[in-house]
């Protein structure tokens, strides 16, 4: 997964060169379209896994519509959704910054900000008090999050691909882009 984001950044170096690394209306349309397709594919996979799970463990209490349309339990964020968000925000930054050397500083600032947020918000602890879990729980609600098993057998709602933890992914894509630029040159 992290290597895929890195390679995505490298490939963006090649694909964005046809736009001369400047933001245009044409690029903006492609960016939004690709982001939405990738995000919706992730949601579709989440829906499909719930339908299969609900169908296999079909209980008498569940109606056919509850099996086929488990909208209250679909995970909002996941791997493909994370890729969509990192692609979107990484592309926006890459195409908006005129001097590509500034992307190093932007990536460093993103990572430092993320570290500060984790340090201040209990982010290195696997618990309900983790800032990542708190933000996702307040945005999406427990039913749309991943349920993590704890070593003691308990469970917490914690999404490893949560919104806040997308920040270092954006930096990861930018670093891949910068490596791609080095390869291209």
mmCIF file with all atom_site columns, C-alpha atoms in Angstrom:
data_model
loop_
_atom_site.group_PDB
_atom_site.id
_atom_site.type_symbol
_atom_site.label_atom_id
_atom_site.label_alt_id
_atom_site.label_comp_id
_atom_site.label_asym_id
_atom_site.label_entity_id
_atom_site.label_seq_id
_atom_site.pdbx_PDB_ins_code
_atom_site.Cartn_x
_atom_site.Cartn_y
_atom_site.Cartn_z
_atom_site.occupancy
_atom_site.B_iso_or_equiv
_atom_site.pdbx_formal_charge
_atom_site.auth_seq_id
_atom_site.auth_comp_id
_atom_site.auth_asym_id
_atom_site.auth_atom_id
_atom_site.pdbx_PDB_model_num
ATOM 1   C CA . UNK A 1 1   ? 0.000   0.000   0.000   1.00 0.00 ? 1   UNK A CA 1
ATOM 2   C CA . UNK A 1 2   ? 2.636   2.642   0.864   1.00 0.00 ? 2   UNK A CA 1
ATOM 3   C CA . UNK A 1 3   ? 4.768   1.528   -2.070  1.00 0.00 ? 3   UNK A CA 1
ATOM 4   C CA . UNK A 1 4   ? 1.732   1.819   -4.347  1.00 0.00 ? 4   UNK A CA 1
ATOM 5   C CA . UNK A 1 5   ? 1.239   5.458   -3.260  1.00 0.00 ? 5   UNK A CA 1
ATOM 6   C CA . UNK A 1 6   ? 4.909   6.101   -3.930  1.00 0.00 ? 6   UNK A CA 1
ATOM 7   C CA . UNK A 1 7   ? 4.658   4.541   -7.413  1.00 0.00 ? 7   UNK A CA 1
ATOM 8   C CA . UNK A 1 8   ? 1.461   6.528   -8.022  1.00 0.00 ? 8   UNK A CA 1
ATOM 9   C CA . UNK A 1 9   ? 3.487   9.676   -7.339  1.00 0.00 ? 9   UNK A CA 1
ATOM 10  C CA . UNK A 1 10  ? 6.201   8.543   -9.757  1.00 0.00 ? 10  UNK A CA 1
ATOM 11  C CA . UNK A 1 11  ? 3.656   7.852   -12.496 1.00 0.00 ? 11  UNK A CA 1
ATOM 12  C CA . UNK A 1 12  ? 2.039   11.244  -11.840 1.00 0.00 ? 12  UNK A CA 1
ATOM 13  C CA . UNK A 1 13  ? 5.346   12.847  -12.763 1.00 0.00 ? 13  UNK A CA 1
ATOM 14  C CA . UNK A 1 14  ? 5.081   11.313  -16.217 1.00 0.00 ? 14  UNK A CA 1
ATOM 15  C CA . UNK A 1 15  ? 1.331   11.748  -16.724 1.00 0.00 ? 15  UNK A CA 1
ATOM 16  C CA . UNK A 1 16  ? 1.141   15.343  -15.461 1.00 0.00 ? 16  UNK A CA 1
ATOM 17  C CA . UNK A 1 17  ? 3.978   16.441  -17.731 1.00 0.00 ? 17  UNK A CA 1
ATOM 18  C CA . UNK A 1 18  ? 1.504   16.568  -20.647 1.00 0.00 ? 18  UNK A CA 1
ATOM 19  C CA . UNK A 1 19  ? -0.200  19.421  -18.783 1.00 0.00 ? 19  UNK A CA 1
ATOM 20  C CA . UNK A 1 20  ? 3.208   21.094  -18.350 1.00 0.00 ? 20  UNK A CA 1
ATOM 21  C CA . UNK A 1 21  ? 2.658   20.769  -14.577 1.00 0.00 ? 21  UNK A CA 1
ATOM 22  C CA . UNK A 1 22  ? 0.168   23.641  -14.586 1.00 0.00 ? 22  UNK A CA 1
ATOM 23  C CA . UNK A 1 23  ? -3.435  23.545  -13.463 1.00 0.00 ? 23  UNK A CA 1
ATOM 24  C CA . UNK A 1 24  ? -5.884  23.839  -16.350 1.00 0.00 ? 24  UNK A CA 1
ATOM 25  C CA . UNK A 1 25  ? -9.625  23.345  -16.670 1.00 0.00 ? 25  UNK A CA 1
ATOM 26  C CA . UNK A 1 26  ? -8.993  20.179  -18.671 1.00 0.00 ? 26  UNK A CA 1
ATOM 27  C CA . UNK A 1 27  ? -6.747  18.817  -15.936 1.00 0.00 ? 27  UNK A CA 1
ATOM 28  C CA . UNK A 1 28  ? -9.259  19.781  -13.233 1.00 0.00 ? 28  UNK A CA 1
ATOM 29  C CA . UNK A 1 29  ? -12.013 17.805  -14.965 1.00 0.00 ? 29  UNK A CA 1
ATOM 30  C CA . UNK A 1 30  ? -9.785  14.722  -15.266 1.00 0.00 ? 30  UNK A CA 1
ATOM 31  C CA . UNK A 1 31  ? -8.671  15.055  -11.653 1.00 0.00 ? 31  UNK A CA 1
ATOM 32  C CA . UNK A 1 32  ? -12.218 15.227  -10.294 1.00 0.00 ? 32  UNK A CA 1
ATOM 33  C CA . UNK A 1 33  ? -13.411 12.411  -12.560 1.00 0.00 ? 33  UNK A CA 1
ATOM 34  C CA . UNK A 1 34  ? -10.547 10.062  -11.622 1.00 0.00 ? 34  UNK A CA 1
ATOM 35  C CA . UNK A 1 35  ? -10.916 10.866  -7.935  1.00 0.00 ? 35  UNK A CA 1
ATOM 36  C CA . UNK A 1 36  ? -14.656 10.206  -7.944  1.00 0.00 ? 36  UNK A CA 1
ATOM 37  C CA . UNK A 1 37  ? -14.288 6.946   -9.879  1.00 0.00 ? 37  UNK A CA 1
ATOM 38  C CA . UNK A 1 38  ? -11.627 5.634   -7.501  1.00 0.00 ? 38  UNK A CA 1
ATOM 39  C CA . UNK A 1 39  ? -13.534 6.755   -4.401  1.00 0.00 ? 39  UNK A CA 1
ATOM 40  C CA . UNK A 1 40  ? -16.806 5.244   -5.622  1.00 0.00 ? 40  UNK A CA 1
ATOM 41  C CA . UNK A 1 41  ? -15.068 1.966   -6.531  1.00 0.00 ? 41  UNK A CA 1
ATOM 42  C CA . UNK A 1 42  ? -13.869 1.764   -2.937  1.00 0.00 ? 42  UNK A CA 1
ATOM 43  C CA . UNK A 1 43  ? -17.404 2.380   -1.688  1.00 0.00 ? 43  UNK A CA 1
ATOM 44  C CA . UNK A 1 44  ? -18.713 -0.253  -4.113  1.00 0.00 ? 44  UNK A CA 1
ATOM 45  C CA . UNK A 1 45  ? -16.251 -2.827  -2.772  1.00 0.00 ? 45  UNK A CA 1
ATOM 46  C CA . UNK A 1 46  ? -17.304 -1.995  0.783   1.00 0.00 ? 46  UNK A CA 1
ATOM 47  C CA . UNK A 1 47  ? -20.959 -2.414  -0.199  1.00 0.00 ? 47  UNK A CA 1
ATOM 48  C CA . UNK A 1 48  ? -20.245 -5.705  -1.987  1.00 0.00 ? 48  UNK A CA 1
ATOM 49  C CA . UNK A 1 49  ? -18.391 -7.200  0.989   1.00 0.00 ? 49  UNK A CA 1
ATOM 50  C CA . UNK A 1 50  ? -21.293 -6.253  3.294   1.00 0.00 ? 50  UNK A CA 1
ATOM 51  C CA . UNK A 1 51  ? -23.854 -7.792  0.919   1.00 0.00 ? 51  UNK A CA 1
ATOM 52  C CA . UNK A 1 52  ? -21.844 -11.031 0.745   1.00 0.00 ? 52  UNK A CA 1
ATOM 53  C CA . UNK A 1 53  ? -21.357 -11.073 4.532   1.00 0.00 ? 53  UNK A CA 1
ATOM 54  C CA . UNK A 1 54  ? -25.017 -10.304 5.250   1.00 0.00 ? 54  UNK A CA 1
ATOM 55  C CA . UNK A 1 55  ? -26.168 -12.878 2.701   1.00 0.00 ? 55  UNK A CA 1
ATOM 56  C CA . UNK A 1 56  ? -23.913 -15.579 4.145   1.00 0.00 ? 56  UNK A CA 1
ATOM 57  C CA . UNK A 1 57  ? -24.935 -14.887 7.736   1.00 0.00 ? 57  UNK A CA 1
ATOM 58  C CA . UNK A 1 58  ? -28.550 -14.238 6.807   1.00 0.00 ? 58  UNK A CA 1
ATOM 59  C CA . UNK A 1 59  ? -30.627 -14.180 9.923   1.00 0.00 ? 59  UNK A CA 1
ATOM 60  C CA . UNK A 1 60  ? -34.376 -14.180 10.140  1.00 0.00 ? 60  UNK A CA 1
ATOM 61  C CA . UNK A 1 61  ? -34.415 -10.590 11.411  1.00 0.00 ? 61  UNK A CA 1
ATOM 62  C CA . UNK A 1 62  ? -32.844 -9.179  8.235   1.00 0.00 ? 62  UNK A CA 1
ATOM 63  C CA . UNK A 1 63  ? -35.053 -8.243  5.320   1.00 0.00 ? 63  UNK A CA 1
ATOM 64  C CA . UNK A 1 64  ? -33.920 -8.548  1.713   1.00 0.00 ? 64  UNK A CA 1
ATOM 65  C CA . UNK A 1 65  ? -33.538 -4.779  1.466   1.00 0.00 ? 65  UNK A CA 1
ATOM 66  C CA . UNK A 1 66  ? -31.323 -4.766  4.587   1.00 0.00 ? 66  UNK A CA 1
ATOM 67  C CA . UNK A 1 67  ? -29.129 -7.435  2.995   1.00 0.00 ? 67  UNK A CA 1
ATOM 68  C CA . UNK A 1 68  ? -28.876 -5.701  -0.392  1.00 0.00 ? 68  UNK A CA 1
ATOM 69  C CA . UNK A 1 69  ? -28.675 -2.114  0.841   1.00 0.00 ? 69  UNK A CA 1
ATOM 70  C CA . UNK A 1 70  ? -26.566 -2.032  4.029   1.00 0.00 ? 70  UNK A CA 1
ATOM 71  C CA . UNK A 1 71  ? -26.041 1.725   3.658   1.00 0.00 ? 71  UNK A CA 1
ATOM 72  C CA . UNK A 1 72  ? -25.884 2.306   7.413   1.00 0.00 ? 72  UNK A CA 1
ATOM 73  C CA . UNK A 1 73  ? -22.769 0.099   7.661   1.00 0.00 ? 73  UNK A CA 1
ATOM 74  C CA . UNK A 1 74  ? -20.773 0.940   4.518   1.00 0.00 ? 74  UNK A CA 1
ATOM 75  C CA . UNK A 1 75  ? -17.249 1.991   5.383   1.00 0.00 ? 75  UNK A CA 1
ATOM 76  C CA . UNK A 1 76  ? -16.761 5.537   4.098   1.00 0.00 ? 76  UNK A CA 1
ATOM 77  C CA . UNK A 1 77  ? -12.976 5.380   3.935   1.00 0.00 ? 77  UNK A CA 1
ATOM 78  C CA . UNK A 1 78  ? -10.857 2.457   2.836   1.00 0.00 ? 78  UNK A CA 1
ATOM 79  C CA . UNK A 1 79  ? -7.802  1.721   0.710   1.00 0.00 ? 79  UNK A CA 1
ATOM 80  C CA . UNK A 1 80  ? -9.197  2.902   -2.637  1.00 0.00 ? 80  UNK A CA 1
ATOM 81  C CA . UNK A 1 81  ? -10.769 5.937   -1.013  1.00 0.00 ? 81  UNK A CA 1
ATOM 82  C CA . UNK A 1 82  ? -7.398  6.778   0.549   1.00 0.00 ? 82  UNK A CA 1
ATOM 83  C CA . UNK A 1 83  ? -5.734  6.435   -2.849  1.00 0.00 ? 83  UNK A CA 1
ATOM 84  C CA . UNK A 1 84  ? -8.376  8.738   -4.341  1.00 0.00 ? 84  UNK A CA 1
ATOM 85  C CA . UNK A 1 85  ? -7.866  11.395  -1.660  1.00 0.00 ? 85  UNK A CA 1
ATOM 86  C CA . UNK A 1 86  ? -4.061  11.273  -1.796  1.00 0.00 ? 86  UNK A CA 1
ATOM 87  C CA . UNK A 1 87  ? -4.170  11.441  -5.601  1.00 0.00 ? 87  UNK A CA 1
ATOM 88  C CA . UNK A 1 88  ? -6.558  14.411  -5.493  1.00 0.00 ? 88  UNK A CA 1
ATOM 89  C CA . UNK A 1 89  ? -4.748  16.505  -2.888  1.00 0.00 ? 89  UNK A CA 1
ATOM 90  C CA . UNK A 1 90  ? -1.288  15.482  -4.075  1.00 0.00 ? 90  UNK A CA 1
ATOM 91  C CA . UNK A 1 91  ? -2.189  16.512  -7.636  1.00 0.00 ? 91  UNK A CA 1
ATOM 92  C CA . UNK A 1 92  ? -3.626  19.818  -6.450  1.00 0.00 ? 92  UNK A CA 1
ATOM 93  C CA . UNK A 1 93  ? -0.422  20.619  -4.596  1.00 0.00 ? 93  UNK A CA 1
ATOM 94  C CA . UNK A 1 94  ? 1.845   19.442  -7.398  1.00 0.00 ? 94  UNK A CA 1
ATOM 95  C CA . UNK A 1 95  ? -0.006  21.441  -10.045 1.00 0.00 ? 95  UNK A CA 1
ATOM 96  C CA . UNK A 1 96  ? -0.389  24.540  -7.871  1.00 0.00 ? 96  UNK A CA 1
ATOM 97  C CA . UNK A 1 97  ? 3.224   24.955  -6.764  1.00 0.00 ? 97  UNK A CA 1
ATOM 98  C CA . UNK A 1 98  ? 5.360   26.691  -9.368  1.00 0.00 ? 98  UNK A CA 1
ATOM 99  C CA . UNK A 1 99  ? 8.758   25.717  -7.962  1.00 0.00 ? 99  UNK A CA 1
ATOM 100 C CA . UNK A 1 100 ? 8.809   21.935  -7.511  1.00 0.00 ? 100 UNK A CA 1
ATOM 101 C CA . UNK A 1 101 ? 11.609  22.202  -4.934  1.00 0.00 ? 101 UNK A CA 1
ATOM 102 C CA . UNK A 1 102 ? 9.029   23.768  -2.593  1.00 0.00 ? 102 UNK A CA 1
ATOM 103 C CA . UNK A 1 103 ? 7.186   20.450  -2.556  1.00 0.00 ? 103 UNK A CA 1
ATOM 104 C CA . UNK A 1 104 ? 9.946   19.082  -0.302  1.00 0.00 ? 104 UNK A CA 1
ATOM 105 C CA . UNK A 1 105 ? 9.133   21.725  2.310   1.00 0.00 ? 105 UNK A CA 1
ATOM 106 C CA . UNK A 1 106 ? 5.400   21.186  1.901   1.00 0.00 ? 106 UNK A CA 1
ATOM 107 C CA . UNK A 1 107 ? 5.833   17.433  2.423   1.00 0.00 ? 107 UNK A CA 1
ATOM 108 C CA . UNK A 1 108 ? 7.998   18.060  5.476   1.00 0.00 ? 108 UNK A CA 1
ATOM 109 C CA . UNK A 1 109 ? 5.403   20.473  6.903   1.00 0.00 ? 109 UNK A CA 1
ATOM 110 C CA . UNK A 1 110 ? 2.604   17.947  6.320   1.00 0.00 ? 110 UNK A CA 1
ATOM 111 C CA . UNK A 1 111 ? 4.574   15.229  8.122   1.00 0.00 ? 111 UNK A CA 1
ATOM 112 C CA . UNK A 1 112 ? 5.562   17.528  10.998  1.00 0.00 ? 112 UNK A CA 1
ATOM 113 C CA . UNK A 1 113 ? 1.948   18.710  11.395  1.00 0.00 ? 113 UNK A CA 1
ATOM 114 C CA . UNK A 1 114 ? 0.756   15.105  11.390  1.00 0.00 ? 114 UNK A CA 1
ATOM 115 C CA . UNK A 1 115 ? 3.347   14.156  14.042  1.00 0.00 ? 115 UNK A CA 1
ATOM 116 C CA . UNK A 1 116 ? 2.312   17.089  16.239  1.00 0.00 ? 116 UNK A CA 1
ATOM 117 C CA . UNK A 1 117 ? -1.364  16.127  15.919  1.00 0.00 ? 117 UNK A CA 1
ATOM 118 C CA . UNK A 1 118 ? -0.588  12.515  16.812  1.00 0.00 ? 118 UNK A CA 1
ATOM 119 C CA . UNK A 1 119 ? 1.601   13.494  19.747  1.00 0.00 ? 119 UNK A CA 1
ATOM 120 C CA . UNK A 1 120 ? -0.940  15.969  21.134  1.00 0.00 ? 120 UNK A CA 1
ATOM 121 C CA . UNK A 1 121 ? -3.955  13.753  20.491  1.00 0.00 ? 121 UNK A CA 1
ATOM 122 C CA . UNK A 1 122 ? -2.864  10.349  21.809  1.00 0.00 ? 122 UNK A CA 1
ATOM 123 C CA . UNK A 1 123 ? -2.321  9.267   18.208  1.00 0.00 ? 123 UNK A CA 1
ATOM 124 C CA . UNK A 1 124 ? 0.229   6.566   18.943  1.00 0.00 ? 124 UNK A CA 1
ATOM 125 C CA . UNK A 1 125 ? -2.161  4.670   21.213  1.00 0.00 ? 125 UNK A CA 1
ATOM 126 C CA . UNK A 1 126 ? -4.673  2.122   19.935  1.00 0.00 ? 126 UNK A CA 1
ATOM 127 C CA . UNK A 1 127 ? -7.701  3.352   21.854  1.00 0.00 ? 127 UNK A CA 1
ATOM 128 C CA . UNK A 1 128 ? -10.948 5.278   21.584  1.00 0.00 ? 128 UNK A CA 1
ATOM 129 C CA . UNK A 1 129 ? -9.072  8.369   22.786  1.00 0.00 ? 129 UNK A CA 1
ATOM 130 C CA . UNK A 1 130 ? -6.868  8.339   19.682  1.00 0.00 ? 130 UNK A CA 1
ATOM 131 C CA . UNK A 1 131 ? -7.258  11.593  17.712  1.00 0.00 ? 131 UNK A CA 1
ATOM 132 C CA . UNK A 1 132 ? -7.598  9.639   14.460  1.00 0.00 ? 132 UNK A CA 1
ATOM 133 C CA . UNK A 1 133 ? -10.503 7.623   15.888  1.00 0.00 ? 133 UNK A CA 1
ATOM 134 C CA . UNK A 1 134 ? -12.102 10.703  17.445  1.00 0.00 ? 134 UNK A CA 1
ATOM 135 C CA . UNK A 1 135 ? -12.103 12.650  14.169  1.00 0.00 ? 135 UNK A CA 1
ATOM 136 C CA . UNK A 1 136 ? -13.438 9.737   12.129  1.00 0.00 ? 136 UNK A CA 1
ATOM 137 C CA . UNK A 1 137 ? -16.064 8.873   14.725  1.00 0.00 ? 137 UNK A CA 1
ATOM 138 C CA . UNK A 1 138 ? -17.293 12.488  14.768  1.00 0.00 ? 138 UNK A CA 1
ATOM 139 C CA . UNK A 1 139 ? -17.334 12.718  10.966  1.00 0.00 ? 139 UNK A CA 1
ATOM 140 C CA . UNK A 1 140 ? -18.707 9.319   9.969   1.00 0.00 ? 140 UNK A CA 1
ATOM 141 C CA . UNK A 1 141 ? -20.082 7.624   13.097  1.00 0.00 ? 141 UNK A CA 1
ATOM 142 C CA . UNK A 1 142 ? -19.088 4.205   14.444  1.00 0.00 ? 142 UNK A CA 1
ATOM 143 C CA . UNK A 1 143 ? -21.127 2.179   11.971  1.00 0.00 ? 143 UNK A CA 1
ATOM 144 C CA . UNK A 1 144 ? -19.091 3.488   9.014   1.00 0.00 ? 144 UNK A CA 1
ATOM 145 C CA . UNK A 1 145 ? -15.716 2.657   10.543  1.00 0.00 ? 145 UNK A CA 1
ATOM 146 C CA . UNK A 1 146 ? -13.507 -0.394  10.717  1.00 0.00 ? 146 UNK A CA 1
ATOM 147 C CA . UNK A 1 147 ? -13.782 -2.423  13.921  1.00 0.00 ? 147 UNK A CA 1
ATOM 148 C CA . UNK A 1 148 ? -10.348 -3.211  15.320  1.00 0.00 ? 148 UNK A CA 1
ATOM 149 C CA . UNK A 1 149 ? -9.748  -6.195  17.584  1.00 0.00 ? 149 UNK A CA 1
ATOM 150 C CA . UNK A 1 150 ? -7.727  -5.436  20.709  1.00 0.00 ? 150 UNK A CA 1
ATOM 151 C CA . UNK A 1 151 ? -5.266  -7.892  22.279  1.00 0.00 ? 151 UNK A CA 1
ATOM 152 C CA . UNK A 1 152 ? -7.647  -8.396  25.230  1.00 0.00 ? 152 UNK A CA 1
ATOM 153 C CA . UNK A 1 153 ? -10.434 -9.501  22.848  1.00 0.00 ? 153 UNK A CA 1
ATOM 154 C CA . UNK A 1 154 ? -12.322 -6.215  22.965  1.00 0.00 ? 154 UNK A CA 1
ATOM 155 C CA . UNK A 1 155 ? -13.085 -4.076  19.940  1.00 0.00 ? 155 UNK A CA 1
ATOM 156 C CA . UNK A 1 156 ? -12.784 -0.405  19.154  1.00 0.00 ? 156 UNK A CA 1
ATOM 157 C CA . UNK A 1 157 ? -13.915 1.621   16.171  1.00 0.00 ? 157 UNK A CA 1
ATOM 158 C CA . UNK A 1 158 ? -10.742 2.743   14.450  1.00 0.00 ? 158 UNK A CA 1
ATOM 159 C CA . UNK A 1 159 ? -10.206 3.247   10.736  1.00 0.00 ? 159 UNK A CA 1
ATOM 160 C CA . UNK A 1 160 ? -6.613  2.621   9.611   1.00 0.00 ? 160 UNK A CA 1
ATOM 161 C CA . UNK A 1 161 ? -7.443  4.565   6.430   1.00 0.00 ? 161 UNK A CA 1
ATOM 162 C CA . UNK A 1 162 ? -9.105  7.415   8.299   1.00 0.00 ? 162 UNK A CA 1
ATOM 163 C CA . UNK A 1 163 ? -9.282  11.006  7.156   1.00 0.00 ? 163 UNK A CA 1
ATOM 164 C CA . UNK A 1 164 ? -6.532  12.440  9.367   1.00 0.00 ? 164 UNK A CA 1
ATOM 165 C CA . UNK A 1 165 ? -4.127  9.630   8.531   1.00 0.00 ? 165 UNK A CA 1
ATOM 166 C CA . UNK A 1 166 ? -4.473  10.577  4.853   1.00 0.00 ? 166 UNK A CA 1
ATOM 167 C CA . UNK A 1 167 ? -2.069  13.470  5.513   1.00 0.00 ? 167 UNK A CA 1
ATOM 168 C CA . UNK A 1 168 ? 1.133   11.401  5.442   1.00 0.00 ? 168 UNK A CA 1
ATOM 169 C CA . UNK A 1 169 ? -0.219  9.606   2.357   1.00 0.00 ? 169 UNK A CA 1
ATOM 170 C CA . UNK A 1 170 ? -0.339  12.947  0.534   1.00 0.00 ? 170 UNK A CA 1
ATOM 171 C CA . UNK A 1 171 ? 3.291   13.563  1.475   1.00 0.00 ? 171 UNK A CA 1
ATOM 172 C CA . UNK A 1 172 ? 4.119   10.036  0.308   1.00 0.00 ? 172 UNK A CA 1
ATOM 173 C CA . UNK A 1 173 ? 2.613   10.727  -3.139  1.00 0.00 ? 173 UNK A CA 1
ATOM 174 C CA . UNK A 1 174 ? 4.502   14.022  -3.397  1.00 0.00 ? 174 UNK A CA 1
ATOM 175 C CA . UNK A 1 175 ? 7.786   12.291  -2.520  1.00 0.00 ? 175 UNK A CA 1
ATOM 176 C CA . UNK A 1 176 ? 7.066   9.708   -5.232  1.00 0.00 ? 176 UNK A CA 1
ATOM 177 C CA . UNK A 1 177 ? 6.353   12.544  -7.668  1.00 0.00 ? 177 UNK A CA 1
ATOM 178 C CA . UNK A 1 178 ? 9.690   14.207  -6.838  1.00 0.00 ? 178 UNK A CA 1
ATOM 179 C CA . UNK A 1 179 ? 11.492  10.880  -7.398  1.00 0.00 ? 179 UNK A CA 1
ATOM 180 C CA . UNK A 1 180 ? 9.647   10.576  -10.712 1.00 0.00 ? 180 UNK A CA 1
ATOM 181 C CA . UNK A 1 181 ? 10.823  14.037  -11.688 1.00 0.00 ? 181 UNK A CA 1
ATOM 182 C CA . UNK A 1 182 ? 14.396  12.961  -10.937 1.00 0.00 ? 182 UNK A CA 1
ATOM 183 C CA . UNK A 1 183 ? 13.949  9.864   -13.108 1.00 0.00 ? 183 UNK A CA 1
ATOM 184 C CA . UNK A 1 184 ? 12.409  11.897  -15.927 1.00 0.00 ? 184 UNK A CA 1
ATOM 185 C CA . UNK A 1 185 ? 15.257  14.401  -15.886 1.00 0.00 ? 185 UNK A CA 1
#
